[in-house]
Amino acid sequence: MHRSAPRLSRILACAAVPVMLVAVGCSSDSGSDGKKNAGSSSSGSPSAKPSEPTVEPAKFADLPDPCGSIAKKTIEDLVPSAKKKNGTAGRSNDLAARSSCSWNGLDDKGVKGSQYRWLDVGFTRFDSDQSLGSGAKRATDDYAKQITKTKATDGAEKLAAEPAAGIGEEATLVTYGLSKTDEDFAYATVVARTGNVVVTLTYNGAGYAGAKTPSSADIVKGAQKAAKEAVAAVADTAEDAATTPPAKDEKDEKGDKKDDGKKDTAKGMSTSKPKSTSKPKSS
């Protein structure tokens, strides 16, 4: 019995050794996995930030020739005896963004007096910008500003504003009277928006030397007619740009391209039309 006791102690001691080794091994593996997991987490790529929504592209990339945006027949009817039948273009450092043209004339009626008329049309185009918004939105904001500006005309009498149907995507007609040069003038301004372009057209008239002031109804009718043509000119310009093919390269070592062009023209096969700046056709 005295010998078996030490032997039993040795057996128990040996049996305990593997248990301790296993425990140490598990503890070591756990630490290794933790480091790997930590490393994997820290080395992972950061989550991508959501991209900002892109603004819609601007509908129109150019403006019409302002002095050609209204039909010559319309100019003759609205501004008889115009000083410059082709109009006077306003100054602009970027005709693709802002342009204008005006006409004025005094129609002498002899003993019946004279009739003065003045017509002005202006175009403002807005590009789409990621930070400022779409061209259409920017044009809508300017459309509202132009209406407010017109309503604030100094000295305006009997001012009234109402929607003008059938002109662009949205339009407002502002009418008022104005006394200047000792005469009474009748005014009509149409502010319209088509896509990313704002069109502002003003038409006014007065009677001189005893002639009567033109009726507000006649001035409004003329302003709306001219405004419709000006708005249509914006779309016509875009259509012309889309349908007009790029100019052909006539340079060729053998002259084949240049000759072919002449043959096609002679046969009436050339269908491309030159880009025109005068959009509305005379009615």
PDB file of C-alpha atoms in Angstrom:
ATOM      1  CA  MET A   1       0.000   0.000   0.000  1.00  0.00           C
ATOM      2  CA  HIS A   2       2.898   2.345   0.725  1.00  0.00           C
ATOM      3  CA  ARG A   3       4.273   1.744  -2.792  1.00  0.00           C
ATOM      4  CA  SER A   4       0.972   2.233  -4.578  1.00  0.00           C
ATOM      5  CA  ALA A   5       0.379   5.710  -3.198  1.00  0.00           C
ATOM      6  CA  PRO A   6       3.406   7.335  -4.866  1.00  0.00           C
ATOM      7  CA  ARG A   7       2.669   5.447  -8.056  1.00  0.00           C
ATOM      8  CA  LEU A   8      -0.895   6.780  -8.086  1.00  0.00           C
ATOM      9  CA  SER A   9       0.407  10.315  -7.618  1.00  0.00           C
ATOM     10  CA  ARG A  10       2.749   9.923 -10.576  1.00  0.00           C
ATOM     11  CA  ILE A  11      -0.076   8.607 -12.784  1.00  0.00           C
ATOM     12  CA  LEU A  12      -2.316  11.536 -11.875  1.00  0.00           C
ATOM     13  CA  ALA A  13       0.485  14.001 -12.514  1.00  0.00           C
ATOM     14  CA  CYS A  14       1.159  12.566 -15.961  1.00  0.00           C
ATOM     15  CA  ALA A  15      -2.520  12.604 -16.820  1.00  0.00           C
ATOM     16  CA  ALA A  16      -2.717  16.283 -15.901  1.00  0.00           C
ATOM     17  CA  VAL A  17       0.072  17.278 -18.313  1.00  0.00           C
ATOM     18  CA  PRO A  18      -1.909  16.755 -21.596  1.00  0.00           C
ATOM     19  CA  VAL A  19      -4.868  18.659 -20.161  1.00  0.00           C
ATOM     20  CA  MET A  20      -2.666  21.674 -19.447  1.00  0.00           C
ATOM     21  CA  LEU A  21      -1.085  21.461 -22.905  1.00  0.00           C
ATOM     22  CA  VAL A  22      -4.497  21.385 -24.547  1.00  0.00           C
ATOM     23  CA  ALA A  23      -5.620  24.364 -22.530  1.00  0.00           C
ATOM     24  CA  VAL A  24      -2.499  26.299 -23.465  1.00  0.00           C
ATOM     25  CA  GLY A  25      -2.924  25.317 -27.121  1.00  0.00           C
ATOM     26  CA  CYS A  26      -6.526  26.551 -27.202  1.00  0.00           C
ATOM     27  CA  SER A  27      -5.535  29.787 -25.535  1.00  0.00           C
ATOM     28  CA  SER A  28      -2.754  30.304 -28.093  1.00  0.00           C
ATOM     29  CA  ASP A  29      -5.026  29.567 -31.084  1.00  0.00           C
ATOM     30  CA  SER A  30      -7.658  31.917 -29.772  1.00  0.00           C
ATOM     31  CA  GLY A  31      -5.149  34.735 -29.555  1.00  0.00           C
ATOM     32  CA  SER A  32      -3.918  34.043 -33.092  1.00  0.00           C
ATOM     33  CA  ASP A  33      -7.455  34.073 -34.484  1.00  0.00           C
ATOM     34  CA  GLY A  34      -8.189  37.327 -32.672  1.00  0.00           C
ATOM     35  CA  LYS A  35      -5.170  38.965 -34.242  1.00  0.00           C
ATOM     36  CA  LYS A  36      -6.135  37.688 -37.676  1.00  0.00           C
ATOM     37  CA  ASN A  37      -9.708  38.887 -37.262  1.00  0.00           C
ATOM     38  CA  ALA A  38      -8.544  42.244 -36.011  1.00  0.00           C
ATOM     39  CA  GLY A  39      -6.151  42.547 -38.900  1.00  0.00           C
ATOM     40  CA  SER A  40      -8.824  41.538 -41.357  1.00  0.00           C
ATOM     41  CA  SER A  41     -11.238  44.110 -39.949  1.00  0.00           C
ATOM     42  CA  SER A  42      -8.691  46.919 -39.986  1.00  0.00           C
ATOM     43  CA  SER A  43      -7.492  46.163 -43.508  1.00  0.00           C
ATOM     44  CA  GLY A  44     -10.986  46.057 -45.020  1.00  0.00           C
ATOM     45  CA  SER A  45     -11.846  48.796 -47.552  1.00  0.00           C
ATOM     46  CA  PRO A  46     -13.990  51.661 -46.181  1.00  0.00           C
ATOM     47  CA  SER A  47     -17.617  51.716 -47.232  1.00  0.00           C
ATOM     48  CA  ALA A  48     -18.181  53.794 -50.392  1.00  0.00           C
ATOM     49  CA  LYS A  49     -20.062  57.064 -49.925  1.00  0.00           C
ATOM     50  CA  PRO A  50     -23.352  57.305 -51.808  1.00  0.00           C
ATOM     51  CA  SER A  51     -22.880  59.328 -54.997  1.00  0.00           C
ATOM     52  CA  GLU A  52     -24.814  62.575 -55.415  1.00  0.00           C
ATOM     53  CA  PRO A  53     -27.748  62.383 -57.822  1.00  0.00           C
ATOM     54  CA  THR A  54     -26.810  63.871 -61.186  1.00  0.00           C
ATOM     55  CA  VAL A  55     -28.884  66.765 -62.509  1.00  0.00           C
ATOM     56  CA  GLU A  56     -30.784  66.330 -65.747  1.00  0.00           C
ATOM     57  CA  PRO A  57     -29.017  67.747 -68.809  1.00  0.00           C
ATOM     58  CA  ALA A  58     -30.131  71.097 -70.204  1.00  0.00           C
ATOM     59  CA  LYS A  59     -32.691  70.811 -73.003  1.00  0.00           C
ATOM     60  CA  PHE A  60     -31.291  73.583 -75.192  1.00  0.00           C
ATOM     61  CA  ALA A  61     -27.600  74.175 -75.856  1.00  0.00           C
ATOM     62  CA  ASP A  62     -27.905  77.356 -77.905  1.00  0.00           C
ATOM     63  CA  LEU A  63     -30.088  80.403 -78.544  1.00  0.00           C
ATOM     64  CA  PRO A  64     -31.608  81.669 -81.776  1.00  0.00           C
ATOM     65  CA  ASP A  65     -30.509  84.854 -83.493  1.00  0.00           C
ATOM     66  CA  PRO A  66     -32.692  87.323 -81.542  1.00  0.00           C
ATOM     67  CA  CYS A  67     -33.161  89.635 -84.521  1.00  0.00           C
ATOM     68  CA  GLY A  68     -34.310  86.689 -86.623  1.00  0.00           C
ATOM     69  CA  SER A  69     -36.513  85.104 -83.970  1.00  0.00           C
ATOM     70  CA  ILE A  70     -39.609  87.036 -85.030  1.00  0.00           C
ATOM     71  CA  ALA A  71     -40.963  86.899 -88.579  1.00  0.00           C
ATOM     72  CA  LYS A  72     -40.360  89.953 -90.745  1.00  0.00           C
ATOM     73  CA  LYS A  73     -44.070  90.147 -91.545  1.00  0.00           C
ATOM     74  CA  THR A  74     -44.824  90.305 -87.826  1.00  0.00           C
ATOM     75  CA  ILE A  75     -42.291  93.090 -87.366  1.00  0.00           C
ATOM     76  CA  GLU A  76     -43.875  95.047 -90.227  1.00  0.00           C
ATOM     77  CA  ASP A  77     -47.311  94.702 -88.638  1.00  0.00           C
ATOM     78  CA  LEU A  78     -46.251  95.528 -85.076  1.00  0.00           C
ATOM     79  CA  VAL A  79     -43.661  98.222 -85.791  1.00  0.00           C
ATOM     80  CA  PRO A  80     -44.678 100.160 -88.920  1.00  0.00           C
ATOM     81  CA  SER A  81     -41.925 102.405 -90.287  1.00  0.00           C
ATOM     82  CA  ALA A  82     -39.292 100.684 -88.145  1.00  0.00           C
ATOM     83  CA  LYS A  83     -35.985 102.559 -88.248  1.00  0.00           C
ATOM     84  CA  LYS A  84     -34.112  99.299 -88.711  1.00  0.00           C
ATOM     85  CA  LYS A  85     -36.234  96.525 -90.160  1.00  0.00           C
ATOM     86  CA  ASN A  86     -33.602  93.928 -89.209  1.00  0.00           C
ATOM     87  CA  GLY A  87     -33.576  95.158 -85.620  1.00  0.00           C
ATOM     88  CA  THR A  88     -30.820  96.336 -83.309  1.00  0.00           C
ATOM     89  CA  ALA A  89     -29.037  93.553 -81.438  1.00  0.00           C
ATOM     90  CA  GLY A  90     -28.198  94.106 -77.796  1.00  0.00           C
ATOM     91  CA  ARG A  91     -24.658  93.685 -76.511  1.00  0.00           C
ATOM     92  CA  SER A  92     -23.653  90.326 -75.085  1.00  0.00           C
ATOM     93  CA  ASN A  93     -20.353  88.641 -74.244  1.00  0.00           C
ATOM     94  CA  ASP A  94     -21.917  85.206 -74.709  1.00  0.00           C
ATOM     95  CA  LEU A  95     -24.653  84.949 -77.342  1.00  0.00           C
ATOM     96  CA  ALA A  96     -25.272  81.297 -76.437  1.00  0.00           C
ATOM     97  CA  ALA A  97     -26.299  82.371 -72.931  1.00  0.00           C
ATOM     98  CA  ARG A  98     -27.886  85.798 -73.348  1.00  0.00           C
ATOM     99  CA  SER A  99     -29.074  87.810 -76.353  1.00  0.00           C
ATOM    100  CA  SER A 100     -31.635  90.457 -77.295  1.00  0.00           C
ATOM    101  CA  CYS A 101     -32.939  92.586 -80.148  1.00  0.00           C
ATOM    102  CA  SER A 102     -35.238  95.606 -80.441  1.00  0.00           C
ATOM    103  CA  TRP A 103     -37.206  97.523 -83.054  1.00  0.00           C
ATOM    104  CA  ASN A 104     -38.809 100.968 -82.894  1.00  0.00           C
ATOM    105  CA  GLY A 105     -40.461 103.338 -85.332  1.00  0.00           C
ATOM    106  CA  LEU A 106     -42.754 106.323 -85.689  1.00  0.00           C
ATOM    107  CA  ASP A 107     -45.501 105.950 -88.279  1.00  0.00           C
ATOM    108  CA  ASP A 108     -46.443 109.455 -89.428  1.00  0.00           C
ATOM    109  CA  LYS A 109     -50.151 109.763 -90.181  1.00  0.00           C
ATOM    110  CA  GLY A 110     -50.003 113.404 -91.267  1.00  0.00           C
ATOM    111  CA  VAL A 111     -52.830 115.502 -89.838  1.00  0.00           C
ATOM    112  CA  LYS A 112     -54.048 112.423 -87.947  1.00  0.00           C
ATOM    113  CA  GLY A 113     -50.910 112.409 -85.859  1.00  0.00           C
ATOM    114  CA  SER A 114     -48.321 109.656 -85.516  1.00  0.00           C
ATOM    115  CA  GLN A 115     -48.150 106.239 -83.940  1.00  0.00           C
ATOM    116  CA  TYR A 116     -45.019 105.122 -82.106  1.00  0.00           C
ATOM    117  CA  ARG A 117     -44.244 101.444 -81.506  1.00  0.00           C
ATOM    118  CA  TRP A 118     -41.406  99.685 -79.722  1.00  0.00           C
ATOM    119  CA  LEU A 119     -40.711  95.937 -79.522  1.00  0.00           C
ATOM    120  CA  ASP A 120     -37.973  94.168 -77.588  1.00  0.00           C
ATOM    121  CA  VAL A 121     -37.179  90.473 -77.140  1.00  0.00           C
ATOM    122  CA  GLY A 122     -34.570  88.941 -74.847  1.00  0.00           C
ATOM    123  CA  PHE A 123     -33.355  85.363 -74.344  1.00  0.00           C
ATOM    124  CA  THR A 124     -31.527  83.924 -71.337  1.00  0.00           C
ATOM    125  CA  ARG A 125     -30.297  80.316 -71.312  1.00  0.00           C
ATOM    126  CA  PHE A 126     -29.172  78.318 -68.273  1.00  0.00           C
ATOM    127  CA  ASP A 127     -26.881  75.288 -68.261  1.00  0.00           C
ATOM    128  CA  SER A 128     -27.290  72.411 -65.819  1.00  0.00           C
ATOM    129  CA  ASP A 129     -24.847  72.551 -62.918  1.00  0.00           C
ATOM    130  CA  GLN A 130     -24.272  69.929 -60.228  1.00  0.00           C
ATOM    131  CA  SER A 131     -24.075  72.555 -57.486  1.00  0.00           C
ATOM    132  CA  LEU A 132     -26.682  75.007 -58.838  1.00  0.00           C
ATOM    133  CA  GLY A 133     -29.264  72.574 -60.199  1.00  0.00           C
ATOM    134  CA  SER A 134     -30.684  71.686 -63.590  1.00  0.00           C
ATOM    135  CA  GLY A 135     -30.983  74.226 -66.370  1.00  0.00           C
ATOM    136  CA  ALA A 136     -34.777  73.965 -66.216  1.00  0.00           C
ATOM    137  CA  LYS A 137     -34.829  74.680 -62.475  1.00  0.00           C
ATOM    138  CA  ARG A 138     -32.500  77.649 -62.839  1.00  0.00           C
ATOM    139  CA  ALA A 139     -34.641  78.981 -65.681  1.00  0.00           C
ATOM    140  CA  THR A 140     -37.774  78.565 -63.558  1.00  0.00           C
ATOM    141  CA  ASP A 141     -36.184  80.651 -60.818  1.00  0.00           C
ATOM    142  CA  ASP A 142     -35.219  83.372 -63.297  1.00  0.00           C
ATOM    143  CA  TYR A 143     -38.691  83.257 -64.844  1.00  0.00           C
ATOM    144  CA  ALA A 144     -40.177  84.196 -61.471  1.00  0.00           C
ATOM    145  CA  LYS A 145     -37.596  86.968 -60.997  1.00  0.00           C
ATOM    146  CA  GLN A 146     -38.379  88.510 -64.394  1.00  0.00           C
ATOM    147  CA  ILE A 147     -42.090  88.629 -63.587  1.00  0.00           C
ATOM    148  CA  THR A 148     -41.375  90.308 -60.251  1.00  0.00           C
ATOM    149  CA  LYS A 149     -39.044  92.776 -61.968  1.00  0.00           C
ATOM    150  CA  THR A 150     -41.689  93.679 -64.558  1.00  0.00           C
ATOM    151  CA  LYS A 151     -44.336  94.196 -61.888  1.00  0.00           C
ATOM    152  CA  ALA A 152     -41.982  96.611 -60.131  1.00  0.00           C
ATOM    153  CA  THR A 153     -41.754  98.964 -63.162  1.00  0.00           C
ATOM    154  CA  ASP A 154     -41.475 102.486 -61.831  1.00  0.00           C
ATOM    155  CA  GLY A 155     -44.529 104.602 -62.584  1.00  0.00           C
ATOM    156  CA  ALA A 156     -46.660 101.716 -63.868  1.00  0.00           C
ATOM    157  CA  GLU A 157     -50.399 102.376 -63.764  1.00  0.00           C
ATOM    158  CA  LYS A 158     -53.280  99.893 -63.778  1.00  0.00           C
ATOM    159  CA  LEU A 159     -50.836  97.008 -63.632  1.00  0.00           C
ATOM    160  CA  ALA A 160     -52.273  93.518 -64.070  1.00  0.00           C
ATOM    161  CA  ALA A 161     -50.728  90.053 -64.437  1.00  0.00           C
ATOM    162  CA  GLU A 162     -52.250  86.794 -65.621  1.00  0.00           C
ATOM    163  CA  PRO A 163     -51.147  83.456 -67.104  1.00  0.00           C
ATOM    164  CA  ALA A 164     -50.593  83.445 -70.864  1.00  0.00           C
ATOM    165  CA  ALA A 165     -51.735  80.117 -72.291  1.00  0.00           C
ATOM    166  CA  GLY A 166     -50.076  78.458 -75.270  1.00  0.00           C
ATOM    167  CA  ILE A 167     -46.687  80.146 -74.927  1.00  0.00           C
ATOM    168  CA  GLY A 168     -43.854  77.820 -73.905  1.00  0.00           C
ATOM    169  CA  GLU A 169     -44.112  75.592 -70.845  1.00  0.00           C
ATOM    170  CA  GLU A 170     -45.279  78.496 -68.709  1.00  0.00           C
ATOM    171  CA  ALA A 171     -45.866  82.171 -69.410  1.00  0.00           C
ATOM    172  CA  THR A 172     -47.208  85.289 -67.714  1.00  0.00           C
ATOM    173  CA  LEU A 173     -48.651  88.416 -69.316  1.00  0.00           C
ATOM    174  CA  VAL A 174     -48.109  91.715 -67.492  1.00  0.00           C
ATOM    175  CA  THR A 175     -49.955  94.821 -68.730  1.00  0.00           C
ATOM    176  CA  TYR A 176     -49.755  98.410 -67.532  1.00  0.00           C
ATOM    177  CA  GLY A 177     -49.859 102.031 -68.606  1.00  0.00           C
ATOM    178  CA  LEU A 178     -46.964 104.473 -68.394  1.00  0.00           C
ATOM    179  CA  SER A 179     -46.817 108.226 -68.941  1.00  0.00           C
ATOM    180  CA  LYS A 180     -43.623 109.626 -70.461  1.00  0.00           C
ATOM    181  CA  THR A 181     -42.642 112.341 -72.931  1.00  0.00           C
ATOM    182  CA  ASP A 182     -46.044 113.861 -72.133  1.00  0.00           C
ATOM    183  CA  GLU A 183     -47.764 110.901 -73.786  1.00  0.00           C
ATOM    184  CA  ASP A 184     -49.629 107.864 -72.485  1.00  0.00           C
ATOM    185  CA  PHE A 185     -48.060 104.522 -73.394  1.00  0.00           C
ATOM    186  CA  ALA A 186     -49.732 101.108 -73.336  1.00  0.00           C
ATOM    187  CA  TYR A 187     -47.379  98.260 -72.340  1.00  0.00           C
ATOM    188  CA  ALA A 188     -47.543  94.470 -72.535  1.00  0.00           C
ATOM    189  CA  THR A 189     -44.727  92.184 -71.369  1.00  0.00           C
ATOM    190  CA  VAL A 190     -44.757  88.430 -71.847  1.00  0.00           C
ATOM    191  CA  VAL A 191     -42.341  86.402 -69.729  1.00  0.00           C
ATOM    192  CA  ALA A 192     -42.150  82.776 -70.885  1.00  0.00           C
ATOM    193  CA  ARG A 193     -40.067  79.694 -70.127  1.00  0.00           C
ATOM    194  CA  THR A 194     -39.311  76.843 -72.487  1.00  0.00           C
ATOM    195  CA  GLY A 195     -37.006  74.204 -71.040  1.00  0.00           C
ATOM    196  CA  ASN A 196     -33.879  75.962 -69.750  1.00  0.00           C
ATOM    197  CA  VAL A 197     -34.537  79.215 -71.639  1.00  0.00           C
ATOM    198  CA  VAL A 198     -36.420  82.312 -70.460  1.00  0.00           C
ATOM    199  CA  VAL A 199     -37.913  84.629 -73.086  1.00  0.00           C
ATOM    200  CA  THR A 200     -38.918  88.166 -72.117  1.00  0.00           C
ATOM    201  CA  LEU A 201     -40.790  90.183 -74.739  1.00  0.00           C
ATOM    202  CA  THR A 202     -42.094  93.722 -74.304  1.00  0.00           C
ATOM    203  CA  TYR A 203     -44.310  95.613 -76.750  1.00  0.00           C
ATOM    204  CA  ASN A 204     -45.567  99.152 -76.239  1.00  0.00           C
ATOM    205  CA  GLY A 205     -47.007 102.074 -78.165  1.00  0.00           C
ATOM    206  CA  ALA A 206     -48.282 105.630 -77.935  1.00  0.00           C
ATOM    207  CA  GLY A 207     -50.039 108.214 -80.067  1.00  0.00           C
ATOM    208  CA  TYR A 208     -48.303 111.521 -80.897  1.00  0.00           C
ATOM    209  CA  ALA A 209     -49.506 114.850 -82.233  1.00  0.00           C
ATOM    210  CA  GLY A 210     -53.108 114.237 -81.296  1.00  0.00           C
ATOM    211  CA  ALA A 211     -53.250 110.543 -82.247  1.00  0.00           C
ATOM    212  CA  LYS A 212     -54.973 108.202 -79.808  1.00  0.00           C
ATOM    213  CA  THR A 213     -53.092 105.834 -77.539  1.00  0.00           C
ATOM    214  CA  PRO A 214     -53.327 102.277 -78.919  1.00  0.00           C
ATOM    215  CA  SER A 215     -55.755 100.041 -77.099  1.00  0.00           C
ATOM    216  CA  SER A 216     -54.369  97.662 -74.496  1.00  0.00           C
ATOM    217  CA  ALA A 217     -56.094  94.795 -76.326  1.00  0.00           C
ATOM    218  CA  ASP A 218     -54.158  95.516 -79.542  1.00  0.00           C
ATOM    219  CA  ILE A 219     -50.853  95.780 -77.696  1.00  0.00           C
ATOM    220  CA  VAL A 220     -51.519  92.491 -75.857  1.00  0.00           C
ATOM    221  CA  LYS A 221     -52.457  90.715 -79.080  1.00  0.00           C
ATOM    222  CA  GLY A 222     -49.247  91.858 -80.766  1.00  0.00           C
ATOM    223  CA  ALA A 223     -47.072  90.942 -77.774  1.00  0.00           C
ATOM    224  CA  GLN A 224     -48.495  87.430 -77.536  1.00  0.00           C
ATOM    225  CA  LYS A 225     -48.079  86.787 -81.260  1.00  0.00           C
ATOM    226  CA  ALA A 226     -44.440  87.884 -81.210  1.00  0.00           C
ATOM    227  CA  ALA A 227     -43.738  85.947 -77.994  1.00  0.00           C
ATOM    228  CA  LYS A 228     -45.050  82.711 -79.518  1.00  0.00           C
ATOM    229  CA  GLU A 229     -42.709  83.136 -82.481  1.00  0.00           C
ATOM    230  CA  ALA A 230     -39.740  83.899 -80.233  1.00  0.00           C
ATOM    231  CA  VAL A 231     -40.364  80.794 -78.111  1.00  0.00           C
ATOM    232  CA  ALA A 232     -40.779  78.649 -81.233  1.00  0.00           C
ATOM    233  CA  ALA A 233     -37.435  79.966 -82.511  1.00  0.00           C
ATOM    234  CA  VAL A 234     -35.668  78.365 -79.533  1.00  0.00           C
ATOM    235  CA  ALA A 235     -36.924  74.896 -80.485  1.00  0.00           C
ATOM    236  CA  ASP A 236     -36.268  75.524 -84.177  1.00  0.00           C
ATOM    237  CA  THR A 237     -32.647  76.384 -83.455  1.00  0.00           C
ATOM    238  CA  ALA A 238     -32.176  73.138 -81.538  1.00  0.00           C
ATOM    239  CA  GLU A 239     -33.838  71.163 -84.333  1.00  0.00           C
ATOM    240  CA  ASP A 240     -31.604  72.729 -86.967  1.00  0.00           C
ATOM    241  CA  ALA A 241     -28.513  71.913 -84.922  1.00  0.00           C
ATOM    242  CA  ALA A 242     -29.624  68.288 -84.577  1.00  0.00           C
ATOM    243  CA  THR A 243     -30.438  67.753 -88.262  1.00  0.00           C
ATOM    244  CA  THR A 244     -27.513  69.636 -89.799  1.00  0.00           C
ATOM    245  CA  PRO A 245     -24.629  67.143 -90.326  1.00  0.00           C
ATOM    246  CA  PRO A 246     -21.029  68.214 -89.681  1.00  0.00           C
ATOM    247  CA  ALA A 247     -19.210  69.778 -92.611  1.00  0.00           C
ATOM    248  CA  LYS A 248     -17.540  67.263 -94.908  1.00  0.00           C
ATOM    249  CA  ASP A 249     -13.765  67.201 -95.143  1.00  0.00           C
ATOM    250  CA  GLU A 250     -13.026  68.132 -98.729  1.00  0.00           C
ATOM    251  CA  LYS A 251      -9.304  67.520 -98.376  1.00  0.00           C
ATOM    252  CA  ASP A 252      -8.315  64.262-100.025  1.00  0.00           C
ATOM    253  CA  GLU A 253      -5.120  63.245-101.736  1.00  0.00           C
ATOM    254  CA  LYS A 254      -6.952  62.156-104.888  1.00  0.00           C
ATOM    255  CA  GLY A 255      -9.696  64.767-104.592  1.00  0.00           C
ATOM    256  CA  ASP A 256     -12.346  62.010-104.472  1.00  0.00           C
ATOM    257  CA  LYS A 257     -14.358  63.526-101.618  1.00  0.00           C
ATOM    258  CA  LYS A 258     -14.479  66.960-103.162  1.00  0.00           C
ATOM    259  CA  ASP A 259     -15.508  65.572-106.561  1.00  0.00           C
ATOM    260  CA  ASP A 260     -18.144  63.320-105.018  1.00  0.00           C
ATOM    261  CA  GLY A 261     -19.625  66.307-103.254  1.00  0.00           C
ATOM    262  CA  LYS A 262     -19.930  68.175-106.541  1.00  0.00           C
ATOM    263  CA  LYS A 263     -21.560  65.196-108.246  1.00  0.00           C
ATOM    264  CA  ASP A 264     -24.063  64.726-105.444  1.00  0.00           C
ATOM    265  CA  THR A 265     -24.983  68.388-105.494  1.00  0.00           C
ATOM    266  CA  ALA A 266     -25.443  68.300-109.250  1.00  0.00           C
ATOM    267  CA  LYS A 267     -27.729  65.299-108.950  1.00  0.00           C
ATOM    268  CA  GLY A 268     -29.706  66.885-106.113  1.00  0.00           C
ATOM    269  CA  MET A 269     -28.533  64.246-103.643  1.00  0.00           C
ATOM    270  CA  SER A 270     -27.259  66.685-101.041  1.00  0.00           C
ATOM    271  CA  THR A 271     -30.059  66.942 -98.499  1.00  0.00           C
ATOM    272  CA  SER A 272     -28.293  68.802 -95.704  1.00  0.00           C
ATOM    273  CA  LYS A 273     -29.521  72.330 -95.139  1.00  0.00           C
ATOM    274  CA  PRO A 274     -27.402  75.179 -93.783  1.00  0.00           C
ATOM    275  CA  LYS A 275     -28.025  76.261 -90.231  1.00  0.00           C
ATOM    276  CA  SER A 276     -30.424  79.162 -90.282  1.00  0.00           C
ATOM    277  CA  THR A 277     -30.622  81.947 -87.739  1.00  0.00           C
ATOM    278  CA  SER A 278     -34.075  83.085 -88.808  1.00  0.00           C
ATOM    279  CA  LYS A 279     -36.410  80.505 -87.341  1.00  0.00           C
ATOM    280  CA  PRO A 280     -40.078  81.380 -87.690  1.00  0.00           C
ATOM    281  CA  LYS A 281     -41.258  81.525 -91.285  1.00  0.00           C
ATOM    282  CA  SER A 282     -43.128  84.595 -92.421  1.00  0.00           C
ATOM    283  CA  SER A 283     -46.831  84.072 -92.117  1.00  0.00           C
TER     284      SER A 283
END
